[in-house]
Amino acid sequence: MRRAWLWMGLALAASGHAAAPAALYQQHCQSCHGEQRLGGMAPALLPQSLERSKPAELLATVRDGRPATQMQGFADWLSADEIQALVGWLRTPAATPPRWSEAEMAASHRQFVPLAQLPDAPGHGADPANLFVVVEAGDHHVSVLDGERFTVLARFASHYALHGGPKFSPDGRFVYFASRDGWVSQYDLYSLQKVAEIRVGLNTRNVAASADGRWLLAGNTLPENLVLLDARTLQPVKTLPVRTQQGQLSRVSAVYDAAPRQSFIVALKDAPELWEISYNPAAEPIYDGYVHDYAMGEGLAKPGFLNPRRTPLDAVLDDFFFDPDYRHVIGASRDGRAQVVNLDIRRQVAALQLDGMPHLGAGITFKRDGRILLATPNLKTGQVSVIDTGNWQEVTRIATPGPGFFLRSHERTPYAWVDAMMSAQRDTLTLIDKRTLQVAHTLRPRPGKTTAHVEFTRDGRYALVSVMETPGELLVIDAATLREVAALPMMKPIGKYNVHNKITRSEGTSH
Ligand code: HEC
């Protein structure tokens, strides 16, 4: 097939016509992006890989290249029509979808340091619980920051396009990253080195780490499955195809750990189902009438340990978060509807009346007058909705300068910080007083520059804020006086994660 395309392409080129895109790809692109577009030294170029990029951006990338990377521009080599056709072809699914077998996954595993050679204690002298891991998307690097002195302890190249937020082992020692192209990496924060990596799929949503330190669960969109890894070694343990009750394949939209339940919760992108996968060895068996996939002998039940238990939903649930006791999942669907699902009785118990498109994956909870409130930013409208988790009624809506992405706080600070990065006011941060539910301050530390994503030091004293530009900065702001105390140069720091706040599941941050 490839040979035929190549031949046709050459023949067309020779006759003065634009060459066929598949042939152009093999001629100019495959050496870096891989013969099957699965990636190599350069990222994968599958439709699933590119779906978040605008066609115009892709055209510009192929025409002009990306400065300071191996991606050169092809304007001198290819005509505008050829570039257009090539980009169109890259965005079109192949007739036979690419596969990623368990054997290929296993073969991709790499151990950089044997576990036995890792030291027993940190060697860097900083408080290991007050480190920050900063994801720099500008040049695909990660920085490890001392959260007391605000110095960079280590900086290393990551796989292309990390996302979903890194996850930590329960002792805070290891941090796990998932990349868009399916690479899961393990990094040791004691000795500041990469330990292992494995490619779990061709396109991955995110990874969750179990609270008992034993498992990682990666949620893929290509292939449509979940991959369970041993958290110590990243060796694959089990692959679970994501099939709905009707047997249809579905992509995964998010997977999170629900520590008190000893389970992972999985949202499906193409089907109205929510899955719970228990990692409690004593989990109850599962009777859902769909034993044929996982049948154990002739029995009607399958073991509850490491098998999915389904909750049927009214609508597909895209992203979600938990209430503080992990009994409820609060999730949004693409049409902006929000639902509350009780994980014990396995059904929806409330629908939230929220405008626009609440970004519930970035919601937070906090206590006020003995009630537990949840607050969520909104991707479509400039407001933060506050909901009482006791009765799921909206308490108030707080107007902000524009639609925002992240909302963050900390037990020891009175303010919740929200950005407006989805709007023209993307350089502002709005501080909402959790006691009065009013806007207390508006900050604009770098006028004109996208400013978003806040994470606090373990004691809540300082807020670390991203200036998401290339080059950008990481600002350290005193959370009480609101004065800037430090600024570190960073390449588009899209997220930063404090070890202590993550492993203690601080109420002010996503998990
Ligand atoms: C010498 C290696 C190399 C060659 C040859 C190459 N690329 Fe790239 N390409 C890269 C690298 C590296 C990146 C990632 C750049 C970055 O870090 O932003 C990239 C990025 C891209 C992206 C952006 C991907 C994304 O997800 O944002 C597109 C699209 C792309 N290349 C298309 C092409 C096409 C089409 C060709 C052939 C005409 C080609 N590339 C040839 C190395 C290469």
Coordinates of C-alpha atoms and ligand atoms in Angstrom, one line a residue:
M1 CA 0.0 0.0 0.0
R2 CA 2.7 2.4 1.0
R3 CA 4.8 1.5 -1.9
A4 CA 1.9 2.1 -4.2
W5 CA 1.3 5.5 -2.8
L6 CA 5.0 6.3 -3.0
W7 CA 5.1 5.2 -6.6
M8 CA 1.9 7.2 -7.5
G9 CA 3.3 10.2 -5.7
L10 CA 6.6 10.1 -7.6
A11 CA 4.7 9.6 -10.9
L12 CA 2.5 12.6 -10.2
A13 CA 5.4 14.7 -9.1
A14 CA 7.2 13.8 -12.3
S15 CA 4.2 14.8 -14.4
G16 CA 4.1 18.2 -12.7
H17 CA 1.0 17.6 -10.5
A18 CA 1.0 18.0 -6.8
A19 CA 2.2 14.8 -5.2
A20 CA -0.1 12.6 -3.2
P21 CA 0.1 13.5 0.5
A22 CA 0.9 9.9 1.6
A23 CA 4.0 9.9 -0.7
L24 CA 5.0 13.4 0.5
Y25 CA 4.8 12.2 4.1
Q26 CA 7.0 9.2 3.4
Q27 CA 9.5 11.4 1.6
H28 CA 9.7 14.3 4.0
C29 CA 8.2 13.4 7.4
Q30 CA 8.4 9.8 8.3
S31 CA 12.1 9.8 9.4
C32 CA 11.1 11.9 12.5
H33 CA 7.3 11.2 12.9
G34 CA 7.4 7.5 12.1
E35 CA 6.4 5.4 9.2
Q36 CA 2.9 4.9 10.5
R37 CA 2.7 8.4 12.0
L38 CA 3.0 6.9 15.5
G39 CA 5.9 9.2 16.4
G40 CA 9.6 8.7 16.9
M41 CA 12.0 11.4 17.9
A42 CA 9.1 13.7 16.9
P43 CA 5.4 13.5 18.1
A44 CA 2.8 11.3 16.6
L45 CA 0.8 12.8 13.8
L46 CA -2.5 10.8 14.0
P47 CA -5.9 12.6 13.8
Q48 CA -6.3 11.9 17.5
S49 CA -3.0 13.6 18.2
L50 CA -3.9 16.7 16.2
E51 CA -7.5 17.1 17.2
R52 CA -6.8 19.9 19.7
S53 CA -4.8 21.9 17.1
K54 CA -6.5 24.3 14.7
P55 CA -5.9 23.5 11.0
A56 CA -4.4 26.9 10.5
E57 CA -1.8 26.3 13.2
L58 CA -0.9 23.0 11.6
L59 CA -0.5 24.6 8.2
A60 CA 1.8 27.2 9.8
T61 CA 3.8 24.6 11.6
V62 CA 4.5 22.6 8.4
R63 CA 5.1 25.8 6.3
D64 CA 7.3 27.7 8.8
G65 CA 8.4 25.1 11.2
R66 CA 8.7 25.6 15.0
P67 CA 11.6 27.8 16.2
A68 CA 14.3 26.2 18.3
T69 CA 13.1 22.6 17.5
Q70 CA 14.0 20.0 14.8
M71 CA 10.7 20.9 13.1
Q72 CA 11.9 23.0 10.1
G73 CA 9.6 24.7 7.7
F74 CA 8.8 23.1 4.4
A75 CA 7.8 26.2 2.4
D76 CA 10.9 25.8 0.2
W77 CA 10.2 22.1 -0.5
L78 CA 6.5 21.9 -0.8
S79 CA 3.9 24.0 -2.6
A80 CA 1.0 25.6 -0.6
D81 CA -1.3 23.1 -2.1
E82 CA 0.8 20.2 -1.1
I83 CA 1.1 21.5 2.5
Q84 CA -2.7 21.9 2.6
A85 CA -3.2 18.4 1.2
L86 CA -0.7 17.0 3.7
V87 CA -2.3 18.6 6.7
G88 CA -5.8 17.4 5.5
W89 CA -4.4 13.9 5.1
L90 CA -2.8 13.9 8.6
R91 CA -6.2 14.9 10.0
T92 CA -8.0 12.0 8.2
P93 CA -8.3 8.7 10.0
A94 CA -6.4 5.8 8.2
A95 CA -8.6 3.1 6.7
T96 CA -7.2 0.6 9.1
P97 CA -6.7 2.2 12.5
P98 CA -3.2 1.9 13.9
R99 CA -2.8 -0.8 16.6
W100 CA -0.8 -0.9 19.7
S101 CA -0.6 -4.4 21.0
E102 CA 0.3 -5.6 24.5
A103 CA 3.6 -7.0 23.0
E104 CA 4.5 -3.6 21.6
M105 CA 3.6 -2.0 24.9
A106 CA 5.8 -4.4 26.8
A107 CA 8.6 -3.9 24.4
S108 CA 8.5 -0.2 24.9
H109 CA 9.3 -0.5 28.6
R110 CA 12.6 1.0 29.7
Q111 CA 14.2 0.9 33.1
F112 CA 16.7 3.7 33.4
V113 CA 17.8 2.9 37.0
P114 CA 17.3 -0.4 38.8
L115 CA 15.1 0.1 41.8
A116 CA 17.8 -1.4 44.0
Q117 CA 20.1 1.4 43.1
L118 CA 17.8 4.2 44.3
P119 CA 18.9 5.9 47.5
D120 CA 16.8 5.5 50.7
A121 CA 16.6 9.3 51.4
P122 CA 16.5 12.5 49.4
G123 CA 19.9 13.8 48.4
H124 CA 18.9 17.4 47.7
G125 CA 18.5 19.0 51.1
A126 CA 15.1 20.5 50.4
D127 CA 11.9 19.6 52.2
P128 CA 10.8 16.6 50.1
A129 CA 7.1 17.4 50.8
N130 CA 7.4 21.0 49.7
L131 CA 8.8 20.4 46.2
F132 CA 6.9 21.6 43.2
V133 CA 6.9 19.8 39.9
V134 CA 6.4 22.4 37.1
V135 CA 5.3 21.2 33.6
E136 CA 6.8 23.5 31.0
A137 CA 4.9 23.0 27.7
G138 CA 6.8 25.7 25.8
D139 CA 9.8 23.4 25.2
H140 CA 8.5 20.1 26.8
H141 CA 10.5 20.1 30.0
V142 CA 9.8 19.6 33.7
S143 CA 11.4 21.6 36.5
V144 CA 11.6 20.5 40.1
L145 CA 11.4 23.4 42.4
D146 CA 12.4 23.8 46.1
G147 CA 9.2 25.3 47.6
E148 CA 11.1 27.1 50.3
R149 CA 14.0 28.7 48.5
F150 CA 12.3 28.9 45.1
T151 CA 15.3 27.5 43.3
V152 CA 15.2 24.9 40.5
L153 CA 16.7 21.6 41.7
A154 CA 16.5 19.8 38.4
R155 CA 15.2 20.4 34.9
F156 CA 14.7 17.6 32.4
A157 CA 13.2 16.9 28.9
S158 CA 9.8 15.3 29.0
H159 CA 7.9 13.5 26.3
Y160 CA 5.9 15.7 23.9
A161 CA 2.8 17.3 25.4
L162 CA 2.4 16.1 29.0
H163 CA -1.1 16.5 30.3
G164 CA -3.6 15.6 32.9
G165 CA -1.4 16.7 35.7
P166 CA 1.3 14.5 37.1
K167 CA 0.5 12.1 39.9
F168 CA 2.5 11.2 43.0
S169 CA 3.1 8.0 44.9
P170 CA 1.5 8.2 48.4
D171 CA 4.9 8.9 50.1
G172 CA 5.5 11.7 47.6
R173 CA 8.7 10.1 46.4
F174 CA 7.8 9.3 42.8
V175 CA 6.0 11.4 40.3
Y176 CA 4.3 10.0 37.3
F177 CA 3.6 11.8 34.0
A178 CA 1.4 10.8 31.0
S179 CA 2.0 12.3 27.6
R180 CA -0.4 12.9 24.8
D181 CA 1.3 10.1 22.7
G182 CA 0.9 7.5 25.5
W183 CA 4.2 7.6 27.3
V184 CA 4.0 7.1 31.1
S185 CA 7.2 8.1 32.9
Q186 CA 8.3 7.6 36.5
Y187 CA 10.7 10.1 38.1
D188 CA 12.4 9.8 41.5
L189 CA 12.2 13.1 43.5
Y190 CA 14.8 11.8 46.0
S191 CA 17.6 11.3 43.5
L192 CA 16.2 13.6 40.8
Q193 CA 16.3 11.1 37.9
K194 CA 14.0 9.3 35.6
V195 CA 13.4 5.7 36.7
A196 CA 11.3 4.1 34.0
E197 CA 8.9 4.7 31.1
I198 CA 6.5 2.8 29.0
R199 CA 4.2 3.6 26.0
V200 CA 0.8 2.4 27.1
G201 CA -1.1 3.6 24.0
L202 CA -1.0 5.9 21.0
N203 CA -3.1 8.5 22.5
T204 CA -3.7 8.9 26.2
R205 CA -6.0 11.0 28.3
N206 CA -4.3 10.8 31.7
V207 CA -3.0 8.5 34.4
A208 CA -4.1 8.0 38.1
A209 CA -2.0 6.6 40.9
S210 CA -3.6 4.4 43.6
A211 CA -3.5 5.5 47.2
D212 CA -1.9 2.3 48.3
G213 CA 1.1 2.9 46.1
R214 CA 0.7 -0.3 44.1
W215 CA -1.0 0.7 40.8
L216 CA -1.2 3.2 38.0
L217 CA -4.2 3.3 35.7
A218 CA -3.8 4.9 32.3
G219 CA -6.9 5.9 30.3
N220 CA -6.4 5.8 26.5
T221 CA -8.4 7.1 23.6
L222 CA -6.3 5.1 21.1
P223 CA -6.7 2.2 21.5
E224 CA -9.9 2.5 23.5
N225 CA -8.7 0.9 26.7
L226 CA -7.3 1.2 30.2
V227 CA -3.9 -0.1 31.1
L228 CA -3.0 -1.1 34.6
L229 CA 0.7 -0.8 35.5
D230 CA 2.7 -1.8 38.6
A231 CA 3.5 1.6 40.1
R232 CA 6.9 0.5 41.3
T233 CA 8.2 -0.7 38.0
L234 CA 5.7 0.5 35.3
Q235 CA 5.4 -3.1 34.1
P236 CA 2.0 -3.7 32.5
V237 CA -0.3 -5.9 34.6
K238 CA -3.6 -5.9 32.8
T239 CA -5.3 -4.2 29.8
L240 CA -9.0 -3.6 30.0
P241 CA -10.8 -2.8 26.7
V242 CA -13.4 0.0 27.3
R243 CA -16.6 -1.5 26.0
T244 CA -20.0 -0.2 26.9
Q245 CA -22.8 -2.3 28.2
Q246 CA -23.9 -2.7 24.5
G247 CA -20.5 -3.8 23.5
Q248 CA -19.4 -0.6 21.8
L249 CA -15.8 0.7 22.2
S250 CA -15.4 4.0 24.0
R251 CA -12.6 6.4 24.5
V252 CA -11.7 7.3 28.0
S253 CA -12.2 10.9 29.0
A254 CA -10.7 10.9 32.5
V255 CA -9.4 8.6 35.2
Y256 CA -8.9 9.5 38.9
D257 CA -8.1 7.8 42.1
A258 CA -10.8 7.8 44.8
A259 CA -8.5 7.1 47.8
P260 CA -11.0 6.4 50.6
R261 CA -12.9 4.0 48.3
Q262 CA -9.7 2.2 47.3
S263 CA -10.7 2.5 43.7
F264 CA -10.2 4.3 40.4
I265 CA -13.1 6.2 38.8
V266 CA -13.2 6.3 35.0
A267 CA -15.3 8.6 32.8
L268 CA -16.1 7.4 29.3
K269 CA -16.0 9.8 26.4
D270 CA -18.5 8.1 24.0
A271 CA -21.0 6.4 26.3
P272 CA -23.1 7.4 29.3
E273 CA -21.4 5.1 31.8
L274 CA -19.1 5.8 34.8
W275 CA -16.8 3.0 35.9
E276 CA -15.4 2.2 39.3
I277 CA -12.4 -0.2 39.4
S278 CA -11.6 -1.3 42.9
Y279 CA -8.0 -2.1 44.0
N280 CA -9.2 -3.4 47.3
P281 CA -8.3 -7.2 47.2
A282 CA -11.5 -7.8 49.3
A283 CA -13.8 -6.0 46.9
E284 CA -17.3 -7.4 46.5
P285 CA -17.9 -9.5 43.3
I286 CA -19.6 -7.7 40.4
Y287 CA -22.9 -8.8 39.1
D288 CA -23.8 -6.7 36.1
G289 CA -25.0 -9.3 33.6
Y290 CA -22.1 -8.6 31.4
V291 CA -19.8 -11.4 32.4
H292 CA -19.0 -12.6 28.9
D293 CA -16.1 -10.2 28.6
Y294 CA -14.4 -11.1 31.8
A295 CA -16.1 -14.4 32.6
M296 CA -14.4 -16.4 35.3
G297 CA -15.6 -20.0 34.5
E298 CA -19.3 -20.4 34.5
G299 CA -20.1 -18.1 37.4
L300 CA -22.4 -15.1 37.0
A301 CA -20.2 -12.7 38.9
K302 CA -16.7 -11.5 38.1
P303 CA -14.2 -10.6 40.9
G304 CA -14.6 -7.1 42.2
F305 CA -10.8 -6.7 42.4
L306 CA -9.4 -4.8 39.4
N307 CA -12.6 -5.2 37.3
P308 CA -14.9 -2.4 36.2
R309 CA -18.2 -1.9 37.9
R310 CA -20.6 0.2 35.8
T311 CA -22.9 3.1 36.7
P312 CA -25.3 4.0 33.9
L313 CA -25.8 7.7 33.4
D314 CA -28.3 9.9 31.5
A315 CA -25.6 11.8 29.6
V316 CA -21.9 11.3 28.8
L317 CA -19.7 12.7 31.5
D318 CA -16.6 14.5 30.4
D319 CA -14.6 15.7 33.3
F320 CA -15.4 15.4 37.0
F321 CA -14.3 15.8 40.6
F322 CA -15.2 14.4 44.0
D323 CA -16.9 15.7 47.1
P324 CA -14.6 15.6 50.1
D325 CA -15.7 12.1 51.3
Y326 CA -15.6 10.6 47.8
R327 CA -19.2 9.5 47.9
H328 CA -20.2 11.7 44.9
V329 CA -18.8 12.5 41.6
I330 CA -19.7 15.9 40.2
G331 CA -19.3 15.9 36.5
A332 CA -20.0 18.0 33.4
S333 CA -20.9 16.9 29.9
R334 CA -19.9 18.6 26.8
D335 CA -23.3 20.4 26.4
G336 CA -22.6 22.1 29.8
R337 CA -25.0 19.9 31.8
A338 CA -23.7 19.0 35.2
Q339 CA -24.7 15.9 37.1
V340 CA -24.1 14.5 40.6
V341 CA -23.6 10.8 40.8
N342 CA -23.7 8.9 44.1
L343 CA -21.0 6.2 43.8
D344 CA -22.6 4.0 46.5
I345 CA -26.1 3.7 45.1
R346 CA -24.7 4.0 41.6
R347 CA -27.0 6.5 40.1
Q348 CA -27.4 10.2 39.4
V349 CA -28.9 12.0 42.5
A350 CA -29.0 15.6 41.3
A351 CA -28.6 17.7 38.2
L352 CA -27.0 21.1 38.6
Q353 CA -28.4 24.1 36.9
L354 CA -25.3 25.8 35.8
D355 CA -24.9 28.3 32.9
G356 CA -22.2 28.1 30.2
M357 CA -19.7 25.3 30.6
P358 CA -18.6 24.7 34.1
H359 CA -15.0 23.3 34.3
L360 CA -15.7 20.9 37.1
G361 CA -12.4 19.1 36.7
A362 CA -10.9 22.2 38.2
G363 CA -13.4 22.7 40.9
I364 CA -12.5 23.0 44.6
T365 CA -14.4 22.5 47.9
F366 CA -14.2 24.5 51.1
K367 CA -16.1 24.9 54.4
R368 CA -18.2 27.9 55.2
D369 CA -20.6 28.2 58.2
G370 CA -20.5 24.4 58.7
R371 CA -21.5 23.7 55.1
I372 CA -19.2 22.2 52.4
L373 CA -19.4 24.3 49.3
L374 CA -18.0 23.6 45.9
A375 CA -16.9 26.2 43.5
T376 CA -16.2 25.8 39.8
P377 CA -14.8 28.1 37.2
N378 CA -16.6 28.4 33.8
L379 CA -15.1 28.0 30.4
K380 CA -17.8 29.9 28.6
T381 CA -18.9 32.7 30.9
G382 CA -17.1 35.0 33.4
Q383 CA -18.4 33.5 36.6
V384 CA -17.6 31.2 39.4
S385 CA -20.6 29.1 40.6
V386 CA -20.8 28.1 44.2
I387 CA -22.9 25.1 45.2
D388 CA -23.9 23.7 48.5
T389 CA -22.9 20.0 48.5
G390 CA -25.6 19.4 51.2
N391 CA -28.5 20.0 48.9
W392 CA -26.8 20.6 45.5
Q393 CA -28.4 24.0 45.3
E394 CA -26.5 27.0 43.8
V395 CA -25.6 29.4 46.6
T396 CA -24.3 32.2 44.4
R397 CA -22.6 33.2 41.2
I398 CA -19.6 35.4 41.4
A399 CA -18.9 37.5 38.3
T400 CA -15.2 37.5 37.1
P401 CA -13.6 39.5 34.3
G402 CA -14.0 36.5 31.9
P403 CA -14.2 32.8 31.4
G404 CA -11.5 31.0 33.3
F405 CA -9.9 27.6 33.5
F406 CA -8.4 27.0 37.0
L407 CA -9.7 27.7 40.5
R408 CA -7.3 27.1 43.4
S409 CA -7.1 27.7 47.1
H410 CA -5.6 26.2 50.3
E411 CA -6.9 25.4 53.8
R412 CA -4.8 28.2 55.2
T413 CA -5.7 31.1 52.9
P414 CA -9.0 32.9 52.8
Y415 CA -9.0 33.4 49.1
A416 CA -9.8 31.2 46.1
W417 CA -7.9 32.3 43.0
V418 CA -9.4 32.2 39.5
D419 CA -8.0 33.2 36.1
A420 CA -9.8 34.6 33.1
M421 CA -7.5 32.9 30.5
M422 CA -10.3 32.0 28.1
S423 CA -11.0 35.8 27.5
A424 CA -9.4 39.1 26.6
Q425 CA -8.8 39.6 30.3
R426 CA -6.5 36.6 30.3
D427 CA -3.9 38.6 32.3
T428 CA -6.0 38.9 35.4
L429 CA -6.4 36.9 38.5
T430 CA -9.5 37.3 40.7
L431 CA -9.3 36.5 44.4
I432 CA -12.6 35.5 45.8
D433 CA -13.0 35.7 49.6
K434 CA -14.3 32.2 50.7
R435 CA -15.9 33.8 53.8
T436 CA -18.0 36.5 52.0
L437 CA -18.2 34.9 48.6
Q438 CA -17.3 38.3 47.1
V439 CA -14.4 39.4 44.9
A440 CA -11.7 40.7 47.3
H441 CA -8.9 41.6 44.8
T442 CA -8.0 41.6 41.2
L443 CA -4.4 41.1 40.2
R444 CA -2.7 41.8 36.9
P445 CA 1.0 41.0 37.6
R446 CA 2.1 41.0 33.9
P447 CA -0.3 43.1 31.8
G448 CA -1.1 41.5 28.4
K449 CA 0.3 38.1 29.3
T450 CA -1.8 35.0 30.0
T451 CA -1.7 34.4 33.7
A452 CA -3.3 31.3 35.2
H453 CA -2.9 28.2 37.3
V454 CA -2.1 28.8 40.9
E455 CA -0.7 26.4 43.4
F456 CA 0.2 27.1 47.0
T457 CA 3.2 26.1 49.1
R458 CA 2.5 23.4 51.6
D459 CA 1.9 26.0 54.4
G460 CA -0.3 28.1 52.1
R461 CA 1.9 31.2 52.5
Y462 CA 2.9 31.7 48.9
A463 CA 0.9 31.3 45.7
L464 CA 2.9 30.2 42.6
V465 CA 1.4 31.6 39.5
S466 CA 2.1 30.8 35.8
V467 CA 2.7 33.4 33.2
M468 CA 1.9 31.0 30.3
E469 CA 4.0 32.4 27.6
T470 CA 7.1 31.2 25.7
P471 CA 9.3 32.4 27.3
G472 CA 7.1 32.9 30.4
E473 CA 7.6 33.0 34.1
L474 CA 6.7 31.5 37.4
L475 CA 5.7 34.2 39.9
V476 CA 5.8 33.7 43.6
I477 CA 3.2 35.9 45.3
D478 CA 2.8 36.3 49.1
A479 CA -0.7 35.0 49.6
A480 CA -1.4 37.5 52.4
T481 CA 0.2 40.8 51.2
L482 CA -0.2 39.8 47.5
R483 CA 3.3 41.2 46.8
E484 CA 5.5 39.4 44.3
V485 CA 8.5 37.9 46.1
A486 CA 10.2 36.1 43.2
A487 CA 10.0 35.5 39.5
L488 CA 11.6 32.5 37.7
P489 CA 12.0 32.3 34.0
M490 CA 10.1 29.3 32.6
M491 CA 8.9 28.1 29.2
K492 CA 5.1 28.3 29.3
P493 CA 4.6 26.7 32.7
I494 CA 1.1 25.2 32.2
G495 CA 1.0 23.6 35.6
K496 CA 2.7 23.2 38.9
Y497 CA 2.0 20.7 41.6
N498 CA 3.1 20.7 45.3
V499 CA 3.9 17.3 46.7
H500 CA 2.3 17.9 50.1
N501 CA -0.9 19.4 48.7
K502 CA -1.3 16.6 46.3
I503 CA -0.6 13.6 48.6
T504 CA -2.7 15.1 51.4
R505 CA -5.5 15.8 48.8
S506 CA -5.7 19.5 49.9
E507 CA -9.2 20.7 49.4
G508 CA -7.9 23.7 47.4
T509 CA -6.5 21.8 44.5
S510 CA -7.4 19.2 42.0
H511 CA -6.2 15.7 42.4
Ligands
HEC1 C1 14.0 16.4 11.5 C2 12.8 15.9 12.1 C3 11.4 16.3 11.6 C4 11.0 16.2 10.3 C5 11.7 15.6 9.1 C6 9.6 16.6 10.3 N1 9.3 17.0 11.6 FE1 7.4 17.7 12.2 N2 8.1 18.0 14.1 C7 9.4 17.6 14.5 C8 9.5 17.9 15.9 C9 10.7 17.7 16.8 C10 8.3 18.5 16.3 C11 7.9 19.0 17.7 C12 8.2 20.5 17.7 C13 7.9 21.1 19.1 O1 8.6 20.7 20.1 O2 7.0 21.9 19.1 C14 7.4 18.5 15.1 C15 6.1 18.9 15.1 C16 5.3 18.8 14.0 C17 3.9 19.2 14.0 C18 3.1 19.7 15.2 C19 2.5 18.5 16.0 C20 1.7 18.9 17.1 O3 1.1 18.1 17.7 O4 1.6 20.1 17.5 C21 3.4 18.9 12.8 C22 1.9 19.1 12.3 C23 4.5 18.4 12.0 N3 5.6 18.4 12.8 C24 4.3 18.0 10.7 C25 5.4 17.6 9.9 C26 5.3 17.3 8.5 C27 4.0 17.3 7.7 C28 6.5 16.9 8.1 C29 7.0 16.6 6.7 C30 6.6 17.5 5.7 C31 7.4 17.0 9.3 N4 6.7 17.4 10.3 C32 8.8 16.7 9.2 C33 10.4 17.0 13.7 C34 10.3 16.8 12.4

